[in-house]
Coordinates of C-alpha atoms and ligand atoms in Angstrom, one line a residue:
X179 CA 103.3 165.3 141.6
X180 CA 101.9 168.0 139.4
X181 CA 101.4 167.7 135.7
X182 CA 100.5 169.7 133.4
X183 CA 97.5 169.4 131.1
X184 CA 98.7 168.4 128.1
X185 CA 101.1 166.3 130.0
X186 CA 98.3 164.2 131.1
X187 CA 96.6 163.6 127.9
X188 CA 100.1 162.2 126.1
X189 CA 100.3 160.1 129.3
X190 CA 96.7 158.8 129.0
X191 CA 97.4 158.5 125.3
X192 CA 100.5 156.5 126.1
X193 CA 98.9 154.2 128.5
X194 CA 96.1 153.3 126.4
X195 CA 98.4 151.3 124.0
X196 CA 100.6 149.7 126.5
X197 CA 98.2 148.4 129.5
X198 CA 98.0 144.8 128.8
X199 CA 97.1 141.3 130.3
X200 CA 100.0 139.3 131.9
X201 CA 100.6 137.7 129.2
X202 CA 100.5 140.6 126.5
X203 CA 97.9 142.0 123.7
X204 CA 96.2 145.1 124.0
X205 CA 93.6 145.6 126.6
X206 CA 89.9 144.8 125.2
X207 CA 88.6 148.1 123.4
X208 CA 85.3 148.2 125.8
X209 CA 88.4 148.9 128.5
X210 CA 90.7 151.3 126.9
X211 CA 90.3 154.4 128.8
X212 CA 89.1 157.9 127.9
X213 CA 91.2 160.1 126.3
X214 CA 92.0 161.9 128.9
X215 CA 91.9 159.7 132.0
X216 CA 93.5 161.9 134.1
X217 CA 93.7 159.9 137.1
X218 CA 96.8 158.2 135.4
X219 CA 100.0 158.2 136.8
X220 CA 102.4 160.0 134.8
X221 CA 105.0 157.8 133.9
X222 CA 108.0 160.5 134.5
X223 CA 108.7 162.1 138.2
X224 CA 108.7 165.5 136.9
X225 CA 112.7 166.1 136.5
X226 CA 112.9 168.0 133.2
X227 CA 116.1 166.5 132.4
X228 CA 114.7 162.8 132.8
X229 CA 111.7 163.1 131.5
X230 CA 111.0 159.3 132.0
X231 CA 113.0 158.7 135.3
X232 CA 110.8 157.8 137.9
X233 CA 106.8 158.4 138.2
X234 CA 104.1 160.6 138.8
X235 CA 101.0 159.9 140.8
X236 CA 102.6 158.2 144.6
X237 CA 105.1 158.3 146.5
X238 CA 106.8 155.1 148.1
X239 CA 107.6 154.7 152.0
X240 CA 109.1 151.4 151.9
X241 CA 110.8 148.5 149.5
X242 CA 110.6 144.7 150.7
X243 CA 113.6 143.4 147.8
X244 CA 113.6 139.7 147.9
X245 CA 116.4 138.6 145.5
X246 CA 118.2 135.4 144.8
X247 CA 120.7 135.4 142.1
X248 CA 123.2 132.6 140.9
X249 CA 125.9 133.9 139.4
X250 CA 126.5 130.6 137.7
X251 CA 123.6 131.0 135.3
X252 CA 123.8 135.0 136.0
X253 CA 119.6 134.5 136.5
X254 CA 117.9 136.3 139.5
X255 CA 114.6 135.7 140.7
X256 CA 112.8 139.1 142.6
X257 CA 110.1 139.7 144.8
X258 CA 109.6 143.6 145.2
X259 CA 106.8 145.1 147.8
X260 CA 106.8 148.4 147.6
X261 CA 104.5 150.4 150.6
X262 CA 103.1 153.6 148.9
X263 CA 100.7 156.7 149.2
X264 CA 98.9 157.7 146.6
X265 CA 99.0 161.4 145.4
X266 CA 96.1 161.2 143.2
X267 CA 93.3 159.1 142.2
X268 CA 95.2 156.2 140.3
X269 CA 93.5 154.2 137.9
X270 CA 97.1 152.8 136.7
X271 CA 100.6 153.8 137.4
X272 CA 104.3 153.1 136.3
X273 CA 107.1 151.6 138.1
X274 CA 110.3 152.2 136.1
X275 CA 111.7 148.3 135.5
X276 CA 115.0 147.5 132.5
X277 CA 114.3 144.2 131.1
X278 CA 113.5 141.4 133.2
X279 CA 110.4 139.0 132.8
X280 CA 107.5 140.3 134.9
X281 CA 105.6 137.3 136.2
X282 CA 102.5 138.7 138.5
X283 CA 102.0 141.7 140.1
X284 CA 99.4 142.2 142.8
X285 CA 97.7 145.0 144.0
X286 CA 96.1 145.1 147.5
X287 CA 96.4 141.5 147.2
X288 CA 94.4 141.5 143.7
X289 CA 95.8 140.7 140.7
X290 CA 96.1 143.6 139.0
X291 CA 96.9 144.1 134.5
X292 CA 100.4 145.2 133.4
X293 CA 101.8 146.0 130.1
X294 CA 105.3 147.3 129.2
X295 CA 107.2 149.3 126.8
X296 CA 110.8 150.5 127.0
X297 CA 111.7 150.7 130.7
X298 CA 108.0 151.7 131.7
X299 CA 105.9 149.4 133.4
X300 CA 102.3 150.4 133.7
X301 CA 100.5 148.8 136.9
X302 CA 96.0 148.4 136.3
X303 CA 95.8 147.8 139.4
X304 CA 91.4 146.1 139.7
X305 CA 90.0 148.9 141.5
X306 CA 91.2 152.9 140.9
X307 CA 93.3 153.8 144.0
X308 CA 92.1 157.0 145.8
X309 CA 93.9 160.1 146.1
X310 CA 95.8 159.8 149.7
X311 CA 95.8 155.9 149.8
X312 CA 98.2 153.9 150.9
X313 CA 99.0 150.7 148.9
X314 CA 100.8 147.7 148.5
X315 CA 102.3 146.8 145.2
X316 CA 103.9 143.1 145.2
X317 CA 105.4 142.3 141.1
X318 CA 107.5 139.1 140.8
X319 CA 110.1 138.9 138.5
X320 CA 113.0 137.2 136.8
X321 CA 115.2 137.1 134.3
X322 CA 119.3 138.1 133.5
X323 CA 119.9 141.6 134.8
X324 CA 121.5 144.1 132.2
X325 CA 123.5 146.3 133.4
X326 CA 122.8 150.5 132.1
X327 CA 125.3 151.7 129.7
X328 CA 125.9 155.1 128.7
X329 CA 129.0 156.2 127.3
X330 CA 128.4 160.2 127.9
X331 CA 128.4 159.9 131.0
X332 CA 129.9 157.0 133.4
X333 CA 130.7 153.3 131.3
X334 CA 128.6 150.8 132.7
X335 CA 126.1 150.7 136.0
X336 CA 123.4 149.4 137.8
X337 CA 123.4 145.9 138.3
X338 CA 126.8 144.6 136.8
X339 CA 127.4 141.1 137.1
X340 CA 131.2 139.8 137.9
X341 CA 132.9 136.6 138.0
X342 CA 131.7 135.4 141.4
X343 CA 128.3 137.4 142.2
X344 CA 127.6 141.3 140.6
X345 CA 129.0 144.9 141.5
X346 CA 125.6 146.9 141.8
X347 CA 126.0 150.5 141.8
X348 CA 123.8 152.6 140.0
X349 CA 123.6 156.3 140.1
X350 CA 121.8 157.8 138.7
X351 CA 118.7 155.5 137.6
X352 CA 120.4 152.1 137.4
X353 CA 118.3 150.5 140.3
X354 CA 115.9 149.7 137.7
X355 CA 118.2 147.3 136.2
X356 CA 117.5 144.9 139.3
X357 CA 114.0 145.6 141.3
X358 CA 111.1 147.4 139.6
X359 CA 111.0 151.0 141.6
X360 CA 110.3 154.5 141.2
X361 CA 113.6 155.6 139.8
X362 CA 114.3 159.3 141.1
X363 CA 116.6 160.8 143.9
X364 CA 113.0 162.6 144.7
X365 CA 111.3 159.7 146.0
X366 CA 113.5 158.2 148.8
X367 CA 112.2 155.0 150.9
X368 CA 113.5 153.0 153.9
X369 CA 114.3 149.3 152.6
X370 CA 114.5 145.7 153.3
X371 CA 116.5 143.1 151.9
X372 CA 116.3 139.1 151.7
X373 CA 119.2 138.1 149.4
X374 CA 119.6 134.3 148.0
X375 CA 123.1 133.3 147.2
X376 CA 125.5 129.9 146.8
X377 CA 126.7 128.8 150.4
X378 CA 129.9 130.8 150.3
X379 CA 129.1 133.8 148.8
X380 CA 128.2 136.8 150.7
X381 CA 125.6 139.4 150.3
X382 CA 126.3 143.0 151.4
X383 CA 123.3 145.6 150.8
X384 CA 122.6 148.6 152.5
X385 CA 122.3 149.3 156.7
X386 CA 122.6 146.3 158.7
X387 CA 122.4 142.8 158.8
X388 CA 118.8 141.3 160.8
X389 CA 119.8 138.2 162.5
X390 CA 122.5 135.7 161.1
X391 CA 123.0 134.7 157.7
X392 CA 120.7 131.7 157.3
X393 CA 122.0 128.4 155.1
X394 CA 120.2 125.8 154.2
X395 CA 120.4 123.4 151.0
X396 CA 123.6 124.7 149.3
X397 CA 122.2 128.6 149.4
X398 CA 122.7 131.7 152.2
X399 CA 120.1 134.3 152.7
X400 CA 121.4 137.1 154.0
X401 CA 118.6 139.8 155.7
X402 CA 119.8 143.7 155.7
X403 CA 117.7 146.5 156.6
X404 CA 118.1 150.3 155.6
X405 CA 115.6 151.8 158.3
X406 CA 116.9 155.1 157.2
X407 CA 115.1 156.8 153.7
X408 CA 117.4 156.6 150.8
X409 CA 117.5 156.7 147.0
X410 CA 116.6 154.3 145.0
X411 CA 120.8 154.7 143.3
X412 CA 122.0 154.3 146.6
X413 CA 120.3 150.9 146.8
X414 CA 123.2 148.1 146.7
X415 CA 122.9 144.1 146.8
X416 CA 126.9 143.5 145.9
X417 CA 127.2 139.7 145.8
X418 CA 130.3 137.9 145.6
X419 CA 133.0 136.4 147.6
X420 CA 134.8 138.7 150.2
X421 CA 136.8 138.9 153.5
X422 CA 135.0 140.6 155.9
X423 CA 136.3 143.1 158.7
X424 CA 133.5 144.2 161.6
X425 CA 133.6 146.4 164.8
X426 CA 132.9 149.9 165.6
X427 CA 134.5 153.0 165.1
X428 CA 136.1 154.8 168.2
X429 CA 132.6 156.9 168.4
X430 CA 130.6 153.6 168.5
X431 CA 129.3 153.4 165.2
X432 CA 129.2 150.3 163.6
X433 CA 131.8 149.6 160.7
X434 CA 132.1 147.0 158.4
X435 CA 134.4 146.8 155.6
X436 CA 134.5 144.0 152.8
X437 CA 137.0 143.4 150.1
X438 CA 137.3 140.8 147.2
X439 CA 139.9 138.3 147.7
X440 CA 141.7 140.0 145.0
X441 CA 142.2 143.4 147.3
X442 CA 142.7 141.3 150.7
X443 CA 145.4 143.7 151.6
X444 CA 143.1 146.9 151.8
X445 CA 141.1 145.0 154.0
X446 CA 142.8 146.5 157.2
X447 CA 143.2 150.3 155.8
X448 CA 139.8 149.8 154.1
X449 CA 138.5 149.6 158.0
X450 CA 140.3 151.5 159.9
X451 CA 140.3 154.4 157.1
X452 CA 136.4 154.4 156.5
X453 CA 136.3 154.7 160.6
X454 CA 138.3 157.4 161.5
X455 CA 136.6 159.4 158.3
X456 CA 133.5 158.7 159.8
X457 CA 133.9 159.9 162.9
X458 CA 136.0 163.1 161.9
X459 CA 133.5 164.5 159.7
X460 CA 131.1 163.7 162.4
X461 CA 132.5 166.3 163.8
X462 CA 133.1 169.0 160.7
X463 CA 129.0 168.3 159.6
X464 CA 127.2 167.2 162.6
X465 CA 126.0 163.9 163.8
X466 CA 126.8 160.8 161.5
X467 CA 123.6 160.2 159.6
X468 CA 122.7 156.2 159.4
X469 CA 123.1 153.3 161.8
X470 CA 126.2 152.3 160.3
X471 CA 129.1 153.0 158.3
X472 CA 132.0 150.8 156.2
X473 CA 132.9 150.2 152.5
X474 CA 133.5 147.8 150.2
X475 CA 136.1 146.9 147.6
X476 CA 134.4 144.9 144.6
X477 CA 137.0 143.0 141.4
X478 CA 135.5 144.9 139.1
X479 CA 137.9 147.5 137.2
X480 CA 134.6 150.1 137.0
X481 CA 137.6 152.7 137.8
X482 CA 134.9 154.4 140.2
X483 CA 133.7 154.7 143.6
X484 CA 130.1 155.0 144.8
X485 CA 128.5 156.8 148.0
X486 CA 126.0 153.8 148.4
X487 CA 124.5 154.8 151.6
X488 CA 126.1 152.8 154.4
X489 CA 128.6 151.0 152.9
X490 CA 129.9 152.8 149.6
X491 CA 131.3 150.8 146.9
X492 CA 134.7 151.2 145.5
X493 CA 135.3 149.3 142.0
X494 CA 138.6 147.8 141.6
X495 CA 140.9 149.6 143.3
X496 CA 142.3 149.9 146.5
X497 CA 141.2 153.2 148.0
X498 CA 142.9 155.7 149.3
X499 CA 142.3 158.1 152.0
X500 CA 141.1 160.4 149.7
X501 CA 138.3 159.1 147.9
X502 CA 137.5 156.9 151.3
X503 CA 136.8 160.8 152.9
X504 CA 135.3 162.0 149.4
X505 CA 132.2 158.4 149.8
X506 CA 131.7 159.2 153.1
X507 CA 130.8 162.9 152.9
X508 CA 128.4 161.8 150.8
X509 CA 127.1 160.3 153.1
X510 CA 125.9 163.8 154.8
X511 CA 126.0 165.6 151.3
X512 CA 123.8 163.3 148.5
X513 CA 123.1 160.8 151.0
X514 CA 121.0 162.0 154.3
X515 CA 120.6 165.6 152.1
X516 CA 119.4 164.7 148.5
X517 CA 119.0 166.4 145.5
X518 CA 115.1 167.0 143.8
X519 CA 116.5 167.4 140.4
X520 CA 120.0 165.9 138.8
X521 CA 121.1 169.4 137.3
X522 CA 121.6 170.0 141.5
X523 CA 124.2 167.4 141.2
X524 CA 127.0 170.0 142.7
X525 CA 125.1 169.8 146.2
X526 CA 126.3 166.1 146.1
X527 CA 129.5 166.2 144.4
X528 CA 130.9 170.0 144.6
X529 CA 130.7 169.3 148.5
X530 CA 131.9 165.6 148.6
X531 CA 134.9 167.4 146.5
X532 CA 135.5 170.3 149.1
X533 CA 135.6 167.0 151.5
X534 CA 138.5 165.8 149.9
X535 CA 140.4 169.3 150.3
X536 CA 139.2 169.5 154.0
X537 CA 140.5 166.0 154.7
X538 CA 144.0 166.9 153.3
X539 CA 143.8 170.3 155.3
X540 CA 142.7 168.2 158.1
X541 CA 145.9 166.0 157.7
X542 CA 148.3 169.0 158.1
X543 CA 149.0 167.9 154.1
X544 CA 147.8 170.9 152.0
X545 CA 145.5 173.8 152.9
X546 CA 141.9 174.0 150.7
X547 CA 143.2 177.5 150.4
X548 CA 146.0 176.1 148.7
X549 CA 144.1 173.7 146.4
X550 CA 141.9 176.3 145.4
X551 CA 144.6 179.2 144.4
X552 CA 146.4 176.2 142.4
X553 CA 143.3 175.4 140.6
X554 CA 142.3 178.8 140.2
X555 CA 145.3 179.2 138.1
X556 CA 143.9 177.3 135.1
X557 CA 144.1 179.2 131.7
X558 CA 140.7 180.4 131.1
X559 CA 140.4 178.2 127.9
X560 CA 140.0 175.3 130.6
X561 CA 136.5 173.6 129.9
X562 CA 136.0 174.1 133.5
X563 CA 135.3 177.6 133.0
X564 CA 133.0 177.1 130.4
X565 CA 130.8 174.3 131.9
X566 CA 128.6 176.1 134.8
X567 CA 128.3 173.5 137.5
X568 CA 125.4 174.5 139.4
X569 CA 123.3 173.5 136.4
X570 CA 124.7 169.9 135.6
X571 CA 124.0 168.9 131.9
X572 CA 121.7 165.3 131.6
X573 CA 124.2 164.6 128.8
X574 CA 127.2 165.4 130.8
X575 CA 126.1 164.7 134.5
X576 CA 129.3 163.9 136.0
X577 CA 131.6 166.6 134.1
X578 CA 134.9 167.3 135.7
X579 CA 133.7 170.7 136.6
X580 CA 130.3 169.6 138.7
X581 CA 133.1 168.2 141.0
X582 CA 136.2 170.8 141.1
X583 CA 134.5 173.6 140.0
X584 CA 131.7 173.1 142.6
X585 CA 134.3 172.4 145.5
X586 CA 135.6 175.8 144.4
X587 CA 132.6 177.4 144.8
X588 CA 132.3 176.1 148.8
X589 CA 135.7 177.8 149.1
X590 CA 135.0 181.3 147.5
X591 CA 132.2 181.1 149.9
X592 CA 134.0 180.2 152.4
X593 CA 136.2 183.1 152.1
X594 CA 133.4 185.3 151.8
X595 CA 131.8 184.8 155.2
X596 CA 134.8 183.7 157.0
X597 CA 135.8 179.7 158.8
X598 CA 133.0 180.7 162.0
X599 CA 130.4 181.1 159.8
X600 CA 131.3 178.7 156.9
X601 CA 131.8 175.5 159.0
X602 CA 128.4 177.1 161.1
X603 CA 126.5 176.8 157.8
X604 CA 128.0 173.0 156.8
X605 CA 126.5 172.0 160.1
X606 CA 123.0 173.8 160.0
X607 CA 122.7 172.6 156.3
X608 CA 123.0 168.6 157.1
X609 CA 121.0 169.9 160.3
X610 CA 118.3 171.2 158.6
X611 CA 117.5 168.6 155.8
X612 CA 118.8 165.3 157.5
X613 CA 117.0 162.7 155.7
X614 CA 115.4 165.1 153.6
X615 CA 115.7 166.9 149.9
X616 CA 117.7 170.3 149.1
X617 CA 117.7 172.6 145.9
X618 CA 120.8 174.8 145.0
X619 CA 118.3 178.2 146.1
X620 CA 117.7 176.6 149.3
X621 CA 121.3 176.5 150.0
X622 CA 122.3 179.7 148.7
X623 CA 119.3 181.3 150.9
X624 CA 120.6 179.9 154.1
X625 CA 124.0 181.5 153.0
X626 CA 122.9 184.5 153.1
X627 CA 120.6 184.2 156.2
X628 CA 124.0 183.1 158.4
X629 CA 126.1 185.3 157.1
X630 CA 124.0 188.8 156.9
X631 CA 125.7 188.8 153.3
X632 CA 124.0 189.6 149.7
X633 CA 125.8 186.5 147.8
X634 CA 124.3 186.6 145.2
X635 CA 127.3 187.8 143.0
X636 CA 129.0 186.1 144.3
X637 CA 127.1 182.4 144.0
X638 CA 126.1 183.7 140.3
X639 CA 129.9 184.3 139.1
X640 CA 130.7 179.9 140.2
X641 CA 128.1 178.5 139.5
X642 CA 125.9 179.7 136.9
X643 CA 128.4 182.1 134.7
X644 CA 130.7 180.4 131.2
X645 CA 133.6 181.8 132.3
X646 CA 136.4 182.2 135.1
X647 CA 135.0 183.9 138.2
X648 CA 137.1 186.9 138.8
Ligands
LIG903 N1 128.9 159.6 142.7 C1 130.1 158.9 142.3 C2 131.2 159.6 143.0 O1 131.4 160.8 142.8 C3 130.3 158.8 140.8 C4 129.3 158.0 140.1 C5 128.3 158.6 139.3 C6 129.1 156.7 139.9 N2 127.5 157.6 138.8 C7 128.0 156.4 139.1 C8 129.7 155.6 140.5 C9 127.5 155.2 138.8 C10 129.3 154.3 140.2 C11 128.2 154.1 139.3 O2 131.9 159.1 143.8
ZN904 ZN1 131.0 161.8 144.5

């Protein structure tokens, strides 16, 4: 992480009032530290649009989540271990954590000083960390998760609890709701998962289940493991009561769908769907990504689907084929390729959208050609034309045009430099950046370098420009 100057004397200035004791109060004077310690961790990642979303200073490799949560009293109880590298010397740093009571926190196995303020945690750890270190952070927790709520963009998210367990999906920094983390797309980790729930209940987080469900004294723990990186918004511990449909896809990959009781009758489509998806665009983007594939349907009317990786999460509906293809591109597109910064959002959801069109195409039902010319037809006093997708607004994330508009763009290009060379880049891109990150120049570059074309124009006029490309 780099910071500026000045950036690092706020933060130091910051930190100075909130590290604390366990239990609270100000540090003693004798230990406030310098004005400008700069071997602070910045408490934002550096995303200019979320200036406090994530943190400056490490970078995590792994998450050990140990949850159990009674949906009774709606109370979970957390261990989080978090395996990270320092990036700096570190005499403290932040984890990003909403509410929740923060019991202990360890460092190297040393207790180590915390203090809070908004959704910033600030970890003293006993000893400075040096630059290039790896670490182990260990902060237990409790408390009734809250779920985010932000009415410009998407309703409710994060951790969201429901009648008979909680709907967790939380793009894009609702993980902090439920485990203490470093909240930000740009710092993706590979996960593991011990979930504590009434005998019963099941508990369906990301990758695959280790060894059997184990019950013992009126409570399951289920074990999953994402050995895979993936964003912290991808991270899922959906609790509740559900029917459960597991095999493979005709390819081999492992599938497992899961639906409420209340949407037992997409059970069958849910599975068979989410499989032949999977395996198709295996085809149209290269090699499936992650261990496993599936989806689950959730009682909660959030009116929304989310790409959670592995096993996206579709909130009170019964899906249809569409947004079934639309979750699983993600999978390739968001997913295994992630954005550095949110205002790249198109790169997830502009392609996820093309996805749709491709499916439908694929189906024999309407050509993407099609789609676009009928969408192209919208009077230029659509706000589509006047909301640039390949710059997505932090106030308006998830606009309409992010989605459609950015689609569109994959198709303008796609006439461009014709179906050999399209469909050529689609596969070099997820080739290229599996498991990695991706700007909108990065894409745009390889563009060009496939096709022997100047696109410039052409990528300018669809995704940057106010108005109607021509
Ligand atoms: N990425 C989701 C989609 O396009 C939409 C989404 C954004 C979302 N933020 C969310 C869904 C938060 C659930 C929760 O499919
Ligand atoms: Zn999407």
């Amino acid at each position: 992480m780099r910071v500026n100057r000045r950036g690092m004397a706020m933060v130091a200035a910051l930190v100075s009032v909130l590290a604390c004791s366990p239990a609270d109060g100000p540090l003693p004077a004798d230990e406030a530290p310098a004005a400008a310690d700069r071997r602070a961790g910045a408490p934002g990642i550096g995303d200019p649009d979320f200036p406090k979303d994530g943190n400056g200073g490490y970078d995590v490799a792994h998450y050990d989540l140990v949850v159990d949560y009674v949906p009774t009293t709606k109370r979970l109880t957390g261990v989080t271990t978090i395996k990270a590298t320092a990036t700096q010397d570190l005499s403290r740093f932040n984890l990003d954590l909403s509410g929740l009571d923060v019991r202990e926190i360890s460092v190297d196995g040393s207790p180590a000083r915390f203090g809070r303020q908004g959704d910033e945690l600030t970890v003293r750890p006993a000893k400075t960390i040096a630059d290039r270190a790896r670490f182990t952070v260990r902060v237990a927790y409790s408390g009734t998760p809250k779920p985010a709520k932000d009415s410009a963009n998407l309703g409710t998210y994060g951790f969201v609890p429901t009648s008979d367990g909680a709907f967790v999906a939380s793009e894009p920094n609702g993980s902090k709701t439920w485990f203490p983390n470093n909240d930000h797309p740009s710092d993706k980790a590979t996960y593991d998962f011990t979930i504590t729930v009434p005998t019963g209940l099941t508990a369906l987080a990301n990758g695959e289940l280790v060894g059997a469900p184990a019950t013992k004294g009126g409570t399951t723990t289920f074990r999953w493991r994402e050995r895979h990186p993936m964003a912290s918004y991808l991270a899922t511990a959906t609790l509740g009561k559900f029917d459960l449909r597991q095999g493979a896809t005709a390819s081999g990959i492992p599938n497992l769908a899961a639906t409420d009781p209340r949407f037992k009758s997409s059970l069958d489509k849910l599975y068979t769907t989410s499989a032949e998806v999977t395996d198709y665009w295996s085809t149209v983007f290269g090699p499936y990504p992650f261990s496993s594939t599936g989806g689950v349907v959730d009682d909660y009317s959030a009116g929304y689907a989310l790409e959670n990786q592995t096993k996206p999460l579709y909130g009170g509906f019964d899906p249809d084929e569409t947004i079934i293809a639309h979750e699983l591109a993600h999978q390739w597109f968001g997913n295994s390729l992630t954005i550095r910064r949110w205002k790249d959002l198109w790169l997830n959801e502009g392609f996820a959208t093309y996805a749709e069109w491709l499916w439908q195409e694929h189906k024999g039902r309407k050509t993407a050609e099609a789609t676009f010319a009928e969408l192209l037809k919208r009077p230029a006093t659509d706000p589509m034309w006047t909301y640039p997708p390949g710059r997505a607004k932090p106030d308006d994330l998830f606009n309409q045009s992010v989605y459609t508009r950015g689609g569109m763009t994959l198709h303008a290009l796609r006439r461009a430099i014709g179906d050999a060379t399209f469909f050529t880049l689609l596969k070099t891109w997820a080739a290229d950046h599996r498991y990695g990150h991706v700007t909108t120049d990065e894409f745009i570059d390889l563009a060009q370098r496939l096709s022997g074309k100047d696109l410039t124009a052409l990528f300018d006029a669809w995704l940057f420009q106010p108005r109607r490309p021509t």
